[in-house]
Coordinates of C-alpha atoms in Angstrom, one line a residue:
X1 CA -89.3 -63.0 122.3
X2 CA -88.3 -64.4 125.6
X3 CA -85.3 -66.0 124.4
X4 CA -84.0 -62.5 123.1
X5 CA -81.1 -61.2 125.3
X6 CA -81.8 -57.3 125.0
X7 CA -79.8 -56.6 128.3
X8 CA -77.3 -53.5 127.7
X9 CA -78.7 -53.1 124.0
X10 CA -80.0 -49.7 123.2
X11 CA -81.4 -50.6 119.6
X12 CA -82.2 -53.4 117.1
X13 CA -81.6 -53.6 113.4
X14 CA -84.4 -55.2 111.5
X15 CA -83.3 -56.3 108.4
X16 CA -84.4 -58.2 105.2
X17 CA -82.4 -59.1 102.1
X18 CA -83.7 -57.6 99.1
X19 CA -83.8 -58.7 95.4
X20 CA -80.1 -58.1 95.1
X21 CA -79.1 -59.6 98.5
X22 CA -78.6 -56.6 100.1
X23 CA -79.7 -55.8 103.6
X24 CA -82.4 -53.1 104.1
X25 CA -84.5 -52.2 107.0
X26 CA -85.0 -49.9 110.3
X27 CA -83.5 -49.9 113.5
X28 CA -85.6 -49.4 116.4
X29 CA -85.1 -48.5 120.1
X30 CA -85.0 -51.4 122.3
X31 CA -88.3 -50.2 124.0
X32 CA -90.1 -51.0 120.7
X33 CA -88.6 -54.3 120.0
X34 CA -91.2 -56.6 121.9
X35 CA -94.1 -55.1 120.1
X36 CA -92.1 -55.1 116.7
X37 CA -91.1 -59.1 117.2
X38 CA -94.9 -59.9 117.8
X39 CA -96.5 -57.5 115.0
X40 CA -93.6 -56.8 112.4
X41 CA -92.2 -53.8 111.3
X42 CA -93.6 -51.5 108.3
X43 CA -91.2 -50.7 105.6
X44 CA -92.2 -48.9 102.3
X45 CA -92.9 -51.5 99.6
X46 CA -91.0 -49.5 96.7
X47 CA -87.6 -51.0 98.4
X48 CA -88.9 -54.1 96.2
X49 CA -89.0 -52.2 93.0
X50 CA -85.4 -50.6 92.9
X51 CA -82.6 -51.4 90.8
X52 CA -78.7 -51.5 91.8
X53 CA -78.8 -47.7 91.8
X54 CA -81.7 -47.3 94.4
X55 CA -83.6 -46.1 91.6
X56 CA -87.2 -47.3 91.4
X57 CA -87.9 -49.3 88.0
X58 CA -91.8 -49.9 88.2
X59 CA -94.1 -47.0 88.3
X60 CA -95.2 -47.4 91.9
X61 CA -97.7 -44.7 91.7
X62 CA -100.0 -46.3 89.0
X63 CA -102.8 -48.7 89.5
X64 CA -101.3 -52.0 91.2
X65 CA -98.0 -50.4 91.7
X66 CA -96.4 -51.0 88.6
X67 CA -96.4 -55.0 89.1
X68 CA -100.0 -55.9 89.4
X69 CA -100.6 -55.7 93.0
X70 CA -102.9 -53.1 94.6
X71 CA -101.5 -53.9 97.9
X72 CA -98.3 -52.2 96.7
X73 CA -100.0 -49.4 95.0
X74 CA -99.0 -45.8 96.1
X75 CA -95.6 -46.9 97.9
X76 CA -97.8 -48.7 100.6
X77 CA -96.3 -50.3 103.6
X78 CA -95.2 -54.2 103.8
X79 CA -94.0 -56.0 107.0
X80 CA -90.9 -57.4 108.1
X81 CA -91.5 -60.5 110.1
X82 CA -88.6 -61.3 112.2
X83 CA -87.4 -64.8 112.6
X84 CA -86.3 -64.7 116.0
X85 CA -83.8 -67.7 115.3
X86 CA -81.3 -65.4 113.5
X87 CA -81.0 -62.8 116.4
X88 CA -77.3 -61.5 117.0
X89 CA -75.7 -58.9 118.7
X90 CA -73.2 -56.8 116.3
X91 CA -69.8 -57.2 117.9
X92 CA -68.5 -54.0 116.1
X93 CA -71.7 -52.2 117.4
X94 CA -72.1 -53.5 121.1
X95 CA -75.1 -52.0 121.8
X96 CA -77.1 -53.1 118.7
X97 CA -79.0 -56.1 118.1
X98 CA -79.8 -57.5 114.6
X99 CA -82.5 -59.9 113.3
X100 CA -83.3 -61.0 109.8
X101 CA -86.7 -60.9 108.7
X102 CA -89.3 -62.3 106.0
X103 CA -91.7 -60.1 104.2
X104 CA -95.5 -60.2 104.5
X105 CA -98.4 -57.9 103.0
X106 CA -100.4 -56.0 105.6
X107 CA -103.2 -58.6 105.5
X108 CA -100.4 -61.4 106.3
X109 CA -100.3 -62.8 103.2
X110 CA -97.0 -63.5 101.2
X111 CA -94.9 -61.3 99.2
X112 CA -94.0 -62.8 96.0
X113 CA -90.7 -60.9 95.6
X114 CA -89.5 -61.9 99.0
X115 CA -86.2 -63.6 98.4
X116 CA -86.0 -65.7 101.4
X117 CA -89.6 -67.1 101.1
X118 CA -88.5 -67.9 97.6
X119 CA -85.8 -70.2 98.7
X120 CA -87.9 -71.7 101.6
X121 CA -90.5 -72.6 99.0
X122 CA -87.5 -74.6 96.6
X123 CA -86.4 -76.3 99.8
X124 CA -90.2 -77.9 100.6
X125 CA -89.9 -79.2 97.0
X126 CA -86.7 -81.3 98.2
X127 CA -89.2 -83.2 100.4
X128 CA -87.0 -85.5 102.8
X129 CA -83.7 -84.3 101.2
X130 CA -81.9 -81.6 102.2
X131 CA -79.4 -79.2 100.1
X132 CA -76.0 -78.9 102.2
X133 CA -73.9 -75.8 101.1
X134 CA -70.2 -75.0 101.5
X135 CA -69.4 -71.1 101.1
X136 CA -66.2 -70.5 99.1
X137 CA -66.1 -66.5 98.8
X138 CA -63.4 -64.3 97.0
X139 CA -63.4 -60.7 97.6
X140 CA -61.2 -57.6 98.0
X141 CA -60.2 -55.4 100.6
X142 CA -58.5 -52.0 100.0
X143 CA -57.5 -49.0 102.0
X144 CA -59.4 -45.7 101.7
X145 CA -57.5 -43.2 100.7
X146 CA -60.4 -40.8 99.8
X147 CA -63.9 -41.6 100.8
X148 CA -65.3 -39.5 98.0
X149 CA -67.7 -37.4 100.2
X150 CA -68.2 -34.0 98.6
X151 CA -71.7 -33.0 97.5
X152 CA -70.5 -33.3 94.2
X153 CA -69.9 -37.0 94.9
X154 CA -73.4 -37.8 95.8
X155 CA -75.9 -39.5 93.3
X156 CA -77.7 -42.5 92.4
X157 CA -74.9 -44.3 92.7
X158 CA -72.5 -41.8 94.0
X159 CA -68.7 -42.0 93.3
X160 CA -67.2 -44.9 95.1
X161 CA -63.9 -44.5 97.3
X162 CA -60.3 -43.9 96.0
X163 CA -58.5 -46.8 97.2
X164 CA -55.0 -48.3 97.6
X165 CA -53.8 -51.7 97.8
X166 CA -52.8 -53.9 100.9
X167 CA -50.6 -56.3 99.0
X168 CA -49.0 -55.8 95.3
X169 CA -50.7 -59.6 94.7
X170 CA -49.4 -62.5 92.5
X171 CA -48.2 -64.4 95.3
X172 CA -51.0 -66.7 95.9
X173 CA -50.7 -68.7 99.1
X174 CA -47.9 -67.5 100.4
X175 CA -47.3 -66.8 104.1
X176 CA -45.5 -63.3 103.6
X177 CA -48.6 -62.1 101.9
X178 CA -50.9 -63.4 104.4
X179 CA -49.0 -61.7 107.1
X180 CA -49.5 -58.5 105.2
X181 CA -53.2 -59.0 105.3
X182 CA -53.3 -60.5 108.7
X183 CA -54.6 -57.0 110.4
X184 CA -57.7 -57.4 108.3
X185 CA -58.0 -61.0 108.7
X186 CA -57.8 -60.5 112.1
X187 CA -60.7 -58.0 112.1
X188 CA -62.9 -60.2 109.9
X189 CA -62.3 -63.3 112.0
X190 CA -62.9 -61.6 115.2
X191 CA -66.1 -60.1 114.5
X192 CA -67.5 -63.1 112.4
X193 CA -66.5 -65.4 115.5
X194 CA -68.7 -63.4 117.5
X195 CA -71.4 -63.6 115.1
X196 CA -71.2 -67.4 115.7
X197 CA -70.3 -68.1 111.5
X198 CA -68.8 -71.4 110.9
X199 CA -65.6 -70.1 109.7
X200 CA -63.4 -72.6 108.1
X201 CA -60.3 -70.8 106.4
X202 CA -58.8 -67.6 105.3
X203 CA -56.6 -67.3 102.2
X204 CA -54.6 -64.9 100.2
X205 CA -56.2 -65.1 96.7
X206 CA -54.0 -64.5 93.4
X207 CA -54.7 -60.9 92.7
X208 CA -53.7 -57.6 94.5
X209 CA -55.6 -57.1 97.9
X210 CA -57.8 -60.1 97.1
X211 CA -58.9 -62.5 100.0
X212 CA -60.6 -65.8 100.3
X213 CA -63.0 -66.9 103.2
X214 CA -64.4 -70.4 103.5
X215 CA -67.5 -71.5 105.6
X216 CA -68.1 -75.0 106.8
X217 CA -71.1 -76.6 105.1
X218 CA -74.6 -75.6 106.4
X219 CA -78.2 -76.4 105.2
X220 CA -79.2 -74.0 102.4
X221 CA -81.3 -71.6 104.3
X222 CA -78.8 -71.1 106.9
X223 CA -76.0 -70.8 104.4
X224 CA -78.0 -68.0 102.7
X225 CA -78.5 -66.0 105.8
X226 CA -74.8 -66.6 106.7
X227 CA -73.8 -65.1 103.3
X228 CA -75.7 -61.8 103.6
X229 CA -74.6 -61.4 107.1
X230 CA -71.1 -62.3 106.2
X231 CA -71.0 -59.8 103.3
X232 CA -72.5 -57.0 105.3
X233 CA -70.6 -57.7 108.4
X234 CA -67.2 -57.4 106.3
X235 CA -68.1 -54.1 104.5
X236 CA -69.2 -52.5 107.7
X237 CA -66.2 -53.9 110.0
X238 CA -63.7 -52.8 107.1
X239 CA -65.3 -49.3 106.7
X240 CA -65.2 -48.5 110.5
X241 CA -61.3 -49.1 110.2
X242 CA -60.5 -47.1 107.1
X243 CA -60.8 -50.3 104.3
X244 CA -63.3 -50.8 101.4
X245 CA -64.3 -54.2 100.8
X246 CA -65.9 -55.2 97.8
X247 CA -67.7 -58.0 96.7
X248 CA -67.9 -56.6 93.0
X249 CA -66.7 -59.3 90.4
X250 CA -64.1 -57.4 88.7
X251 CA -63.3 -53.8 89.9
X252 CA -62.0 -51.3 87.2
X253 CA -58.6 -50.9 89.1
X254 CA -55.2 -51.7 87.2
X255 CA -53.8 -55.6 87.6
X256 CA -57.0 -56.6 89.5
X257 CA -58.3 -60.0 89.3
X258 CA -62.0 -61.2 89.3
X259 CA -63.7 -62.7 92.2
X260 CA -65.8 -65.7 92.1
X261 CA -68.0 -67.5 94.6
X262 CA -67.7 -71.3 94.3
X263 CA -70.5 -73.0 95.4
X264 CA -70.0 -76.7 97.0
X265 CA -73.4 -78.4 97.4
X266 CA -74.7 -82.1 98.3
X267 CA -77.8 -83.7 99.0
X268 CA -78.3 -85.3 102.3
X269 CA -81.0 -88.0 103.2
X270 CA -81.5 -89.7 106.4
X271 CA -78.2 -88.1 107.9
X272 CA -76.4 -89.5 105.0
X273 CA -74.6 -87.9 102.2
X274 CA -76.8 -88.9 98.9
X275 CA -74.1 -87.9 96.6
X276 CA -71.5 -90.6 97.8
X277 CA -71.4 -94.0 96.3
X278 CA -69.5 -97.3 97.4
X279 CA -68.2 -98.0 93.7
X280 CA -68.3 -94.6 91.6
X281 CA -67.2 -91.0 92.2
X282 CA -71.0 -89.6 92.4
X283 CA -73.8 -91.5 93.4
X284 CA -77.0 -92.2 90.7
X285 CA -78.8 -89.2 92.5
X286 CA -75.7 -87.1 92.2
X287 CA -75.3 -87.6 88.7
X288 CA -78.8 -86.7 87.6
X289 CA -78.8 -83.9 89.9
X290 CA -75.3 -82.9 88.3
X291 CA -76.9 -83.4 84.6
X292 CA -79.9 -81.2 85.6
X293 CA -77.1 -78.3 87.0
X294 CA -75.7 -78.5 83.2
X295 CA -79.2 -78.5 81.6
X296 CA -80.2 -75.5 83.3
X297 CA -76.8 -73.3 83.9
X298 CA -77.1 -71.1 81.5
X299 CA -81.0 -69.6 82.6
X300 CA -79.4 -70.2 86.3
X301 CA -76.5 -67.8 85.2
X302 CA -79.2 -64.9 85.7
X303 CA -79.0 -65.8 89.4
X304 CA -75.7 -66.7 90.1
X305 CA -74.4 -63.8 87.9
X306 CA -76.8 -61.2 88.4
X307 CA -74.8 -57.9 87.5
X308 CA -73.4 -56.7 84.1
X309 CA -69.5 -56.6 85.6
X310 CA -70.0 -60.5 86.1
X311 CA -69.5 -61.6 82.7
X312 CA -66.3 -60.1 82.6
X313 CA -65.0 -63.2 84.8
X314 CA -66.1 -65.9 82.2
X315 CA -62.6 -66.4 80.5
X316 CA -60.6 -69.2 79.2
X317 CA -57.7 -70.8 81.2
X318 CA -58.3 -68.4 84.1
X319 CA -59.8 -70.9 86.7
X320 CA -63.2 -69.5 85.9
X321 CA -65.4 -71.5 83.6
X322 CA -66.5 -70.6 80.1
X323 CA -68.5 -73.1 78.8
X324 CA -71.1 -75.8 80.2
X325 CA -69.0 -79.0 81.0
X326 CA -68.4 -81.1 84.1
X327 CA -65.1 -82.5 85.4
X328 CA -63.6 -84.9 88.2
X329 CA -61.2 -82.6 90.1
X330 CA -61.0 -80.0 87.2
X331 CA -60.9 -76.5 88.4
X332 CA -61.4 -75.1 85.0
X333 CA -64.8 -76.8 84.6
X334 CA -68.1 -75.2 85.4
X335 CA -69.2 -78.1 87.6
X336 CA -66.2 -79.9 89.6
X337 CA -67.0 -83.2 90.9
X338 CA -65.3 -83.7 94.4
X339 CA -64.5 -86.8 96.3
X340 CA -64.8 -90.4 95.4
X341 CA -66.2 -93.9 96.2
X342 CA -67.1 -94.2 100.0
X343 CA -66.0 -90.6 100.4
X344 CA -68.9 -89.0 102.9
X345 CA -67.7 -85.1 101.7
X346 CA -68.2 -86.2 98.2
X347 CA -70.1 -83.2 96.6
X348 CA -70.4 -80.7 93.5
X349 CA -68.5 -77.5 93.3
X350 CA -70.2 -74.7 91.0
X351 CA -67.8 -72.3 90.2
X352 CA -70.1 -70.2 87.9
X353 CA -71.1 -67.5 90.7
X354 CA -69.9 -64.1 91.3
X355 CA -69.6 -62.9 94.8
X356 CA -72.4 -60.2 94.6
X357 CA -75.1 -63.0 93.9
X358 CA -78.0 -63.0 95.7
X359 CA -77.9 -66.2 97.8
X360 CA -81.4 -67.1 98.2
X361 CA -82.1 -67.0 94.4
X362 CA -78.5 -69.0 93.5
X363 CA -79.5 -71.5 95.9
X364 CA -82.9 -71.9 94.8
X365 CA -81.8 -72.0 90.9
X366 CA -79.7 -74.9 92.2
X367 CA -82.7 -76.8 93.5
X368 CA -84.9 -76.5 90.8
X369 CA -82.0 -77.5 88.3
X370 CA -81.0 -80.4 90.2
X371 CA -84.4 -81.7 90.9
X372 CA -85.1 -81.6 87.1
X373 CA -82.3 -83.8 86.5
X374 CA -83.2 -86.3 89.3
X375 CA -87.1 -86.1 88.5
X376 CA -86.2 -86.9 84.8
X377 CA -83.2 -89.2 85.4
X378 CA -81.3 -87.2 83.0
X379 CA -78.2 -88.6 81.5
X380 CA -74.9 -87.2 82.4
X381 CA -72.5 -86.4 79.2
X382 CA -69.0 -87.2 79.5
X383 CA -66.6 -85.4 81.4
X384 CA -64.1 -82.7 80.1
X385 CA -60.5 -83.6 80.3
X386 CA -59.9 -80.1 78.8
X387 CA -62.9 -77.8 79.9
X388 CA -61.3 -75.0 77.7
X389 CA -61.3 -77.0 74.3
X390 CA -64.5 -79.1 75.0
X391 CA -67.2 -78.8 72.4
X392 CA -69.8 -77.6 74.5
X393 CA -72.4 -74.7 74.4
X394 CA -70.6 -71.7 75.9
X395 CA -71.9 -69.9 79.3
X396 CA -73.8 -66.6 78.5
X397 CA -71.6 -63.8 77.5
X398 CA -73.7 -60.9 79.0
X399 CA -76.4 -60.5 81.3
X400 CA -78.7 -59.9 78.5
X401 CA -77.8 -63.6 77.1
X402 CA -78.7 -64.9 80.6
X403 CA -81.8 -63.0 81.1
X404 CA -83.0 -64.4 77.8
X405 CA -81.9 -68.0 78.8
X406 CA -83.9 -67.5 81.8
X407 CA -87.0 -66.0 79.9
X408 CA -86.9 -69.4 77.7
X409 CA -86.3 -71.8 80.7
X410 CA -89.8 -73.3 81.7
X411 CA -88.3 -75.4 84.6
X412 CA -86.9 -72.1 86.3
X413 CA -89.6 -70.2 85.3
X414 CA -92.2 -72.7 86.9
X415 CA -89.9 -73.1 90.3
X416 CA -89.6 -69.1 91.0
X417 CA -93.3 -68.6 89.5
X418 CA -93.8 -66.4 86.4
X419 CA -94.7 -63.5 88.5
X420 CA -91.3 -63.3 90.0
X421 CA -89.3 -64.3 86.8
X422 CA -90.9 -61.6 84.6
X423 CA -90.4 -59.2 87.4
X424 CA -86.7 -60.0 88.0
X425 CA -85.8 -59.7 84.2
X426 CA -87.9 -56.6 83.8
X427 CA -85.5 -55.1 86.8
X428 CA -82.5 -56.4 85.4
X429 CA -83.4 -55.2 81.8
X430 CA -83.6 -51.6 83.1
X431 CA -80.3 -51.8 84.7
X432 CA -79.0 -52.9 81.4
X433 CA -80.7 -50.0 79.6
X434 CA -79.1 -47.4 82.1
X435 CA -75.7 -49.2 81.5
X436 CA -76.2 -49.0 77.6
X437 CA -76.6 -45.1 77.8
X438 CA -73.0 -44.5 79.4
X439 CA -70.2 -43.8 77.2
X440 CA -67.4 -45.7 78.3
X441 CA -63.7 -45.1 78.4
X442 CA -63.3 -47.8 75.7
X443 CA -65.7 -46.2 73.3
X444 CA -64.1 -42.6 73.8
X445 CA -60.4 -43.9 73.2
X446 CA -61.6 -46.1 69.9
X447 CA -63.4 -43.5 68.2
X448 CA -62.6 -40.2 69.4
X449 CA -59.6 -39.5 67.5
X450 CA -60.3 -42.1 64.6
X451 CA -63.4 -40.4 63.4

């Protein structure tokens, strides 16, 4: 507590990443911060039982709180336990501090649904090795025309804002398009720099109003923390200036392009890249790790692509993957090997993810998958020179299919634990059930006049 600089602050936000990777928590007056850092901050346990509409999926007021845990019954409190090392002052709210928390039960025991703790557990399985992660994040920023804040717009969820483009798109990496987006990039860059995030590049993506930001490599826990802070900061800064930033994979807007989250990863051991080989593109460790990622990619898809919308991205010839293949420097492949003999930057790029993924669960799924490949010395199948024609299994076409794959993947279930896996699957199936009850525009157009 002594290292926190609270001078000039009026309040501190205590936040934790929920099951969807969304930050939740409470804001305390600065006079309460010292006690909170020592004893934690209470929050309602039902925050762990909600789907993406903020509806509580589990019957919290039944015995065991709907999840077989008496400690959560009746919407009982749990504790946010601050990690002092994550403390920041928010540059867009100068009188506000921010700190990221882990979760604990009132008796101090772990909460089995705390995603940050789940990643920490997977990191321990690596022993003397460390997962190093580089983030490459695509997203959209639009100008808000109508925030849709009439009472009739409220709901679970409410109506999103009406927006207009900042650029018309389809001039990938052109300087003129970058200059049109520069006012937004300047806002984002200035605030993220003050948060001390390791910014690397700012790029104009292919589609209308689509941006990409990359971060320098970080150890996996720091990278996951950076991702949730990055997304939250971008959305908050944008909104304060009349913009809407979204990490939704494929917004329902004309001419829109899907956004992906490309995850660059390697293992470090003794300060050296364990994927680097003197003679080959990938070391033996790297090849086994890559084979493990392939073997468990279908089940891990439930974590890398956790929304119904994210599966609209898996299309052939679209720079997004559609089947279980790897390739050397091939952006059509699910897993892309980058680097070569003697290259200390050798790594594997997983192109499966959507930018809405929960980073703690996504990274943990990669660790458990890669470790299984290394433990069993899995052979690596040949690379795919033509990834969209390769004879290989397809990625799941829907979230339901991904959840079925997770349900059957004994390695991922053992890694995350049956308690969490069953909880996660049930929550996502509730989301799918709500979706299936909605009548879509496609259905109305297809059947209303025909029958």
